[in-house]
Amino acid sequence: MAFLEIDGLYKSFGQTDVLKGIDLVVEEGDFLVLVGPSGCGKSTLLNTIAGLESVTKGEIRIAGERVNELKPSERDIAMVFQSYALYPNMSVAKNLAFGLEMRGVPKDERDRAIQEVAEMLQIEKLLNRRPGQLSGGQRQRVAMGRALVRKPQVFLFDEPLSNLDAKLRVDMRMEIKRLHATLGTTIVYVTHDQIEAMTLASTIAILKDGVLQQFGSPEDVYNNPSNLFVADFMGSPAMNLVPAEVQKQDGAIGVALKQRSNGALFLPVREGVADQLGDWVGRTITFGIRPEAVTDPDAADQKEGQLVEATCRAEMVEPTGADTYVVTHLGGKEFTARLRANSPIEEDGHVKLAFNMTRSVFFDPQDGTRIA
Amino acid sequence: MSTATEGPQLGSGSVFGRAILYAVLIVFAVYYLLPLVIMLLNSVKPLDEIRSGNLIAPPQHWTLQPWLSAWSEAQVGVQATGLKPYFVNSFLMVIPAVTISMVLGAINGYVLTKYRFKGDSIVFGLILFSCFIPFQIVLIPMAKVLGTLGIAGTVPGLVLVHVVYGLGFTTLFFRNYYAAFPTELIRSAQVDGAGFFRIFWRILLPSSGPIIVVTIIWQFTNIWNDFLFGASFSDFDSQPMTVALNNLVSSSTGVKEYNVHFAGAVLAALPTLVVYIVSGRYFVRGLMAGAVKG
């Protein structure tokens, strides 16, 4: 059964519409990540779920019950804030206990719950300290502990890792994932970091300007973006998105990418796609392919799909250790390919690339909608 | 080495500079302390020594009689009660007035920053405006209000006057302080299930130490030292210290006991001095904390 349902949600601040008709359905135990650039409305959406912001239009249901009119404390949710929001005047133990105390849980039961959560998060030694005496990572743990201790139906996380340094962020990311696996509680998590979204989510919702762009599993969102924005936003390094002309050569439909020197590179598309691109022959579309789908022929996945080999000029080579990124110039833009480390690059700077056309996507350059 | 050769030169220059600095500071310190010293010296002299000698000379016979007299024997108004009952009046007025105006100001600041509503900045502007209304303008309307309420000429009446008048300042202090207080803490407490007053009492107030001290010093000093409201709205049995001191000094009967007047004046100034010394170091800190943002 759908556990958290958001139905045609609108939120306006005065004249500005921040959320424009959001529909979401989250199953119990799901890990939903709301992701998008800053100002896209993801935090506002989270705040409306929490009850900290009122709703202009639409309905939010938790476990089948309409919660629009309920106060945050009545929705059986717990929230972890970006700034942690630990009460500065209370010890860690008191911080953990505050929510339980407000709900009238007796003292011995509170103590037991605190002990349990402190053990789970390994913060037993910090219980008597004040938030001011803790490091960033410790504060983060306490903030999570404060949410965990109440055993709510839904956890809400508002960019919880954005104040941590890079290494700690990766550690805490794993920790959150592990907690979710152990507890199985439904989580709604806001972030602007698409890697965080990919690693944590069981479902991703991508927002832009208050409109839901795509809602699906991380694999789906990554491999099957519904529009140009999603394709560009998800993945690092970003997907190559270049203008290309749809052409018919020797009976095969394909895309022609302008090269810097010798004309255009013709890449025939796979069968299913060819039908959909039929109408576009002679017109320009936006061709998209992820860097890892453009690689050296030996590393290419021979089993999967349709490989097209071509020689391109490597304008820049970026070895990262594990992989080597080769930047070439196609369709008038920089075009990144991901090769194995130590891939052979010829003396004159030319490199042989295999394009995995099975993993290519095509967009309407005008409105960014997906064609195929 | 350049540092070695420059060091001593700089040092000697700074010694000279420092000497001038200290000299100027000492002159000013003496200048400011002189009135207090003269008051203290003359408050422990017998009256005939003041009459015959000059004011600055130290006392030849030390006596505490003027202090005792000012406290409990001197003629204030009609009766020879000393300043004692008026001292008590002042405290009965100051403590509730400071407390009530502070609590209301804190709640105002809380609402104006954390429970924003339409037109809240206009409300704040109007409250702020009350800081700039001169005392004299409100005298007659206030007299009417006190009369209607039936508390004219009483200590509660004076408390009301000072609460109303102090509200603008206390609201300003707390609003600016709470503007810098993270709103996420309030939201977190809401999610945790705390209500309006619980959040105020448990989260906000425990973090308000510096601004409470600022407010106490400000309000205590202003209300304790107020003369106009005290003179306008009190009867003989509800007069505050400042009015009583005036009556003592300007009493037209008998000899002018300057030593008693000096002792009385020091007595009247003592509580504000004590409040300032006890909590003064928080004062500057608190003012700064409120000033950074808001």
Short mmCIF file of N, CA and C in Angstrom, two decimals, chain B residues 91-175:
data_model
loop_
_atom_site.label_atom_id
_atom_site.label_comp_id
_atom_site.label_asym_id
_atom_site.label_seq_id
_atom_site.Cartn_x
_atom_site.Cartn_y
_atom_site.Cartn_z
N PHE B 91 12.14 49.74 45.37
CA PHE B 91 12.32 48.33 45.05
C PHE B 91 11.01 47.67 44.68
N LEU B 92 9.94 48.02 45.43
CA LEU B 92 8.63 47.45 45.12
C LEU B 92 8.17 47.84 43.73
N MET B 93 8.66 48.99 43.27
CA MET B 93 8.31 49.44 41.93
C MET B 93 9.23 48.81 40.88
N VAL B 94 10.53 48.84 41.16
CA VAL B 94 11.51 48.44 40.14
C VAL B 94 11.42 46.95 39.83
N ILE B 95 11.33 46.11 40.85
CA ILE B 95 11.42 44.66 40.59
C ILE B 95 10.27 44.17 39.71
N PRO B 96 9.01 44.45 40.08
CA PRO B 96 7.95 44.00 39.16
C PRO B 96 8.02 44.68 37.79
N ALA B 97 8.35 45.96 37.77
CA ALA B 97 8.37 46.68 36.49
C ALA B 97 9.41 46.09 35.55
N VAL B 98 10.60 45.82 36.09
CA VAL B 98 11.66 45.24 35.25
C VAL B 98 11.24 43.84 34.79
N THR B 99 10.75 43.03 35.73
CA THR B 99 10.40 41.65 35.39
C THR B 99 9.31 41.61 34.33
N ILE B 100 8.23 42.35 34.57
CA ILE B 100 7.09 42.27 33.64
C ILE B 100 7.48 42.81 32.27
N SER B 101 8.16 43.96 32.24
CA SER B 101 8.50 44.53 30.93
C SER B 101 9.46 43.62 30.19
N MET B 102 10.31 42.94 30.94
CA MET B 102 11.27 42.05 30.30
C MET B 102 10.56 40.82 29.72
N VAL B 103 9.70 40.22 30.51
CA VAL B 103 9.00 39.02 30.02
C VAL B 103 8.16 39.35 28.79
N LEU B 104 7.43 40.47 28.87
CA LEU B 104 6.60 40.85 27.72
C LEU B 104 7.46 41.17 26.51
N GLY B 105 8.57 41.86 26.75
CA GLY B 105 9.48 42.19 25.65
C GLY B 105 10.04 40.93 25.01
N ALA B 106 10.37 39.95 25.84
CA ALA B 106 10.92 38.69 25.32
C ALA B 106 9.89 37.97 24.47
N ILE B 107 8.65 37.93 24.95
CA ILE B 107 7.60 37.26 24.17
C ILE B 107 7.36 38.02 22.87
N ASN B 108 7.35 39.35 22.95
CA ASN B 108 7.21 40.14 21.71
C ASN B 108 8.31 39.80 20.72
N GLY B 109 9.53 39.77 21.20
CA GLY B 109 10.67 39.48 20.33
C GLY B 109 10.55 38.09 19.72
N TYR B 110 10.10 37.15 20.52
CA TYR B 110 9.91 35.77 20.07
C TYR B 110 8.89 35.71 18.94
N VAL B 111 7.76 36.35 19.15
CA VAL B 111 6.70 36.32 18.13
C VAL B 111 7.15 37.07 16.88
N LEU B 112 7.78 38.22 17.08
CA LEU B 112 8.14 39.05 15.92
C LEU B 112 9.22 38.41 15.05
N THR B 113 9.99 37.48 15.61
CA THR B 113 11.03 36.87 14.79
C THR B 113 10.70 35.44 14.39
N LYS B 114 9.98 34.70 15.23
CA LYS B 114 9.80 33.27 14.95
C LYS B 114 8.38 32.90 14.56
N TYR B 115 7.42 33.75 14.82
CA TYR B 115 6.05 33.49 14.37
C TYR B 115 5.62 34.68 13.53
N ARG B 116 6.34 34.85 12.43
CA ARG B 116 6.08 36.02 11.58
C ARG B 116 4.64 36.00 11.10
N PHE B 117 4.04 37.17 11.05
CA PHE B 117 2.69 37.28 10.52
C PHE B 117 2.64 38.49 9.62
N LYS B 118 1.55 38.61 8.89
CA LYS B 118 1.41 39.71 7.96
C LYS B 118 1.42 41.03 8.73
N GLY B 119 2.26 41.95 8.33
CA GLY B 119 2.30 43.24 8.98
C GLY B 119 3.14 43.26 10.25
N ASP B 120 3.92 42.21 10.47
CA ASP B 120 4.69 42.17 11.71
C ASP B 120 5.74 43.28 11.78
N SER B 121 6.26 43.66 10.62
CA SER B 121 7.29 44.70 10.66
C SER B 121 6.66 46.06 10.98
N ILE B 122 5.39 46.23 10.60
CA ILE B 122 4.70 47.48 10.97
C ILE B 122 4.48 47.51 12.47
N VAL B 123 4.05 46.37 13.01
CA VAL B 123 3.85 46.29 14.46
C VAL B 123 5.14 46.60 15.20
N PHE B 124 6.22 46.01 14.70
CA PHE B 124 7.51 46.26 15.35
C PHE B 124 7.89 47.74 15.24
N GLY B 125 7.64 48.31 14.06
CA GLY B 125 7.94 49.73 13.86
C GLY B 125 7.18 50.61 14.86
N LEU B 126 5.92 50.26 15.09
CA LEU B 126 5.11 51.05 16.02
C LEU B 126 5.62 50.89 17.45
N ILE B 127 5.99 49.65 17.80
CA ILE B 127 6.52 49.43 19.15
C ILE B 127 7.82 50.21 19.33
N LEU B 128 8.63 50.17 18.27
CA LEU B 128 9.91 50.88 18.31
C LEU B 128 9.69 52.38 18.48
N PHE B 129 8.64 52.85 17.85
CA PHE B 129 8.32 54.27 17.88
C PHE B 129 8.15 54.76 19.32
N SER B 130 7.63 53.87 20.16
CA SER B 130 7.37 54.27 21.54
C SER B 130 8.66 54.61 22.28
N CYS B 131 9.80 54.15 21.77
CA CYS B 131 11.08 54.49 22.40
C CYS B 131 11.39 55.98 22.24
N PHE B 132 10.78 56.60 21.25
CA PHE B 132 11.15 57.97 20.94
C PHE B 132 10.13 58.99 21.43
N ILE B 133 9.09 58.51 22.11
CA ILE B 133 8.09 59.45 22.63
C ILE B 133 8.63 60.09 23.91
N PRO B 134 8.69 61.41 23.98
CA PRO B 134 9.18 62.05 25.20
C PRO B 134 8.25 61.79 26.39
N PHE B 135 8.83 61.66 27.56
CA PHE B 135 8.06 61.39 28.78
C PHE B 135 6.90 62.37 28.96
N GLN B 136 7.20 63.65 28.73
CA GLN B 136 6.23 64.69 29.09
C GLN B 136 4.91 64.53 28.34
N ILE B 137 4.98 64.03 27.10
CA ILE B 137 3.78 63.94 26.28
C ILE B 137 2.75 63.00 26.89
N VAL B 138 3.22 61.94 27.52
CA VAL B 138 2.27 60.93 28.00
C VAL B 138 1.73 61.24 29.40
N LEU B 139 2.22 62.29 30.03
CA LEU B 139 1.85 62.52 31.43
C LEU B 139 0.33 62.61 31.64
N ILE B 140 -0.32 63.45 30.86
CA ILE B 140 -1.75 63.68 31.10
C ILE B 140 -2.59 62.47 30.71
N PRO B 141 -2.38 61.90 29.49
CA PRO B 141 -3.14 60.67 29.19
C PRO B 141 -2.90 59.57 30.22
N MET B 142 -1.66 59.45 30.67
CA MET B 142 -1.34 58.41 31.64
C MET B 142 -2.07 58.65 32.95
N ALA B 143 -2.12 59.92 33.37
CA ALA B 143 -2.82 60.24 34.62
C ALA B 143 -4.29 59.83 34.51
N LYS B 144 -4.85 60.03 33.34
CA LYS B 144 -6.25 59.68 33.13
C LYS B 144 -6.44 58.17 33.21
N VAL B 145 -5.52 57.45 32.54
CA VAL B 145 -5.61 55.99 32.54
C VAL B 145 -5.49 55.46 33.97
N LEU B 146 -4.52 55.98 34.71
CA LEU B 146 -4.32 55.51 36.08
C LEU B 146 -5.54 55.81 36.93
N GLY B 147 -6.12 56.98 36.70
CA GLY B 147 -7.32 57.35 37.45
C GLY B 147 -8.47 56.40 37.14
N THR B 148 -8.66 56.10 35.85
CA THR B 148 -9.74 55.20 35.45
C THR B 148 -9.55 53.82 36.05
N LEU B 149 -8.30 53.38 36.08
CA LEU B 149 -8.01 52.05 36.61
C LEU B 149 -8.04 52.04 38.15
N GLY B 150 -8.07 53.21 38.75
CA GLY B 150 -8.10 53.30 40.21
C GLY B 150 -6.78 52.98 40.87
N ILE B 151 -5.69 53.15 40.14
CA ILE B 151 -4.39 52.89 40.76
C ILE B 151 -3.51 54.14 40.73
N ALA B 152 -4.15 55.30 40.63
CA ALA B 152 -3.38 56.54 40.67
C ALA B 152 -2.76 56.69 42.06
N GLY B 153 -1.52 57.15 42.09
CA GLY B 153 -0.86 57.41 43.36
C GLY B 153 -0.46 56.17 44.13
N THR B 154 -0.39 55.02 43.44
CA THR B 154 0.03 53.80 44.12
C THR B 154 1.29 53.23 43.44
N VAL B 155 1.94 52.33 44.16
CA VAL B 155 3.11 51.67 43.57
C VAL B 155 2.72 50.85 42.34
N PRO B 156 1.62 50.04 42.36
CA PRO B 156 1.22 49.33 41.14
C PRO B 156 1.01 50.27 39.95
N GLY B 157 0.49 51.46 40.22
CA GLY B 157 0.31 52.44 39.15
C GLY B 157 1.64 52.78 38.50
N LEU B 158 2.65 53.03 39.35
CA LEU B 158 3.99 53.34 38.82
C LEU B 158 4.56 52.16 38.04
N VAL B 159 4.29 50.95 38.55
CA VAL B 159 4.77 49.76 37.84
C VAL B 159 4.18 49.74 36.44
N LEU B 160 2.87 49.98 36.35
CA LEU B 160 2.21 49.97 35.04
C LEU B 160 2.85 51.00 34.11
N VAL B 161 3.07 52.20 34.62
CA VAL B 161 3.66 53.26 33.80
C VAL B 161 5.01 52.82 33.25
N HIS B 162 5.82 52.26 34.11
CA HIS B 162 7.17 51.88 33.67
C HIS B 162 7.16 50.67 32.75
N VAL B 163 6.21 49.75 32.97
CA VAL B 163 6.11 48.61 32.05
C VAL B 163 5.75 49.10 30.66
N VAL B 164 4.75 49.97 30.59
CA VAL B 164 4.31 50.48 29.29
C VAL B 164 5.46 51.22 28.62
N TYR B 165 6.12 52.05 29.40
CA TYR B 165 7.17 52.85 28.80
C TYR B 165 8.40 52.02 28.42
N GLY B 166 8.65 50.95 29.16
CA GLY B 166 9.85 50.15 28.90
C GLY B 166 9.68 49.13 27.80
N LEU B 167 8.43 48.86 27.44
CA LEU B 167 8.13 47.78 26.50
C LEU B 167 8.82 47.97 25.14
N GLY B 168 8.86 49.20 24.68
CA GLY B 168 9.50 49.47 23.40
C GLY B 168 10.95 49.03 23.40
N PHE B 169 11.64 49.39 24.47
CA PHE B 169 13.07 49.05 24.54
C PHE B 169 13.28 47.55 24.71
N THR B 170 12.52 46.93 25.60
CA THR B 170 12.74 45.50 25.84
C THR B 170 12.39 44.70 24.58
N THR B 171 11.34 45.12 23.87
CA THR B 171 10.98 44.44 22.61
C THR B 171 12.12 44.57 21.60
N LEU B 172 12.64 45.79 21.50
CA LEU B 172 13.75 46.03 20.57
C LEU B 172 14.93 45.11 20.89
N PHE B 173 15.30 45.08 22.18
CA PHE B 173 16.45 44.24 22.58
C PHE B 173 16.23 42.79 22.20
N PHE B 174 15.08 42.25 22.61
CA PHE B 174 14.85 40.82 22.42
C PHE B 174 14.62 40.47 20.95
N ARG B 175 13.95 41.37 20.22
CA ARG B 175 13.72 41.07 18.81
C ARG B 175 15.05 40.95 18.08
#
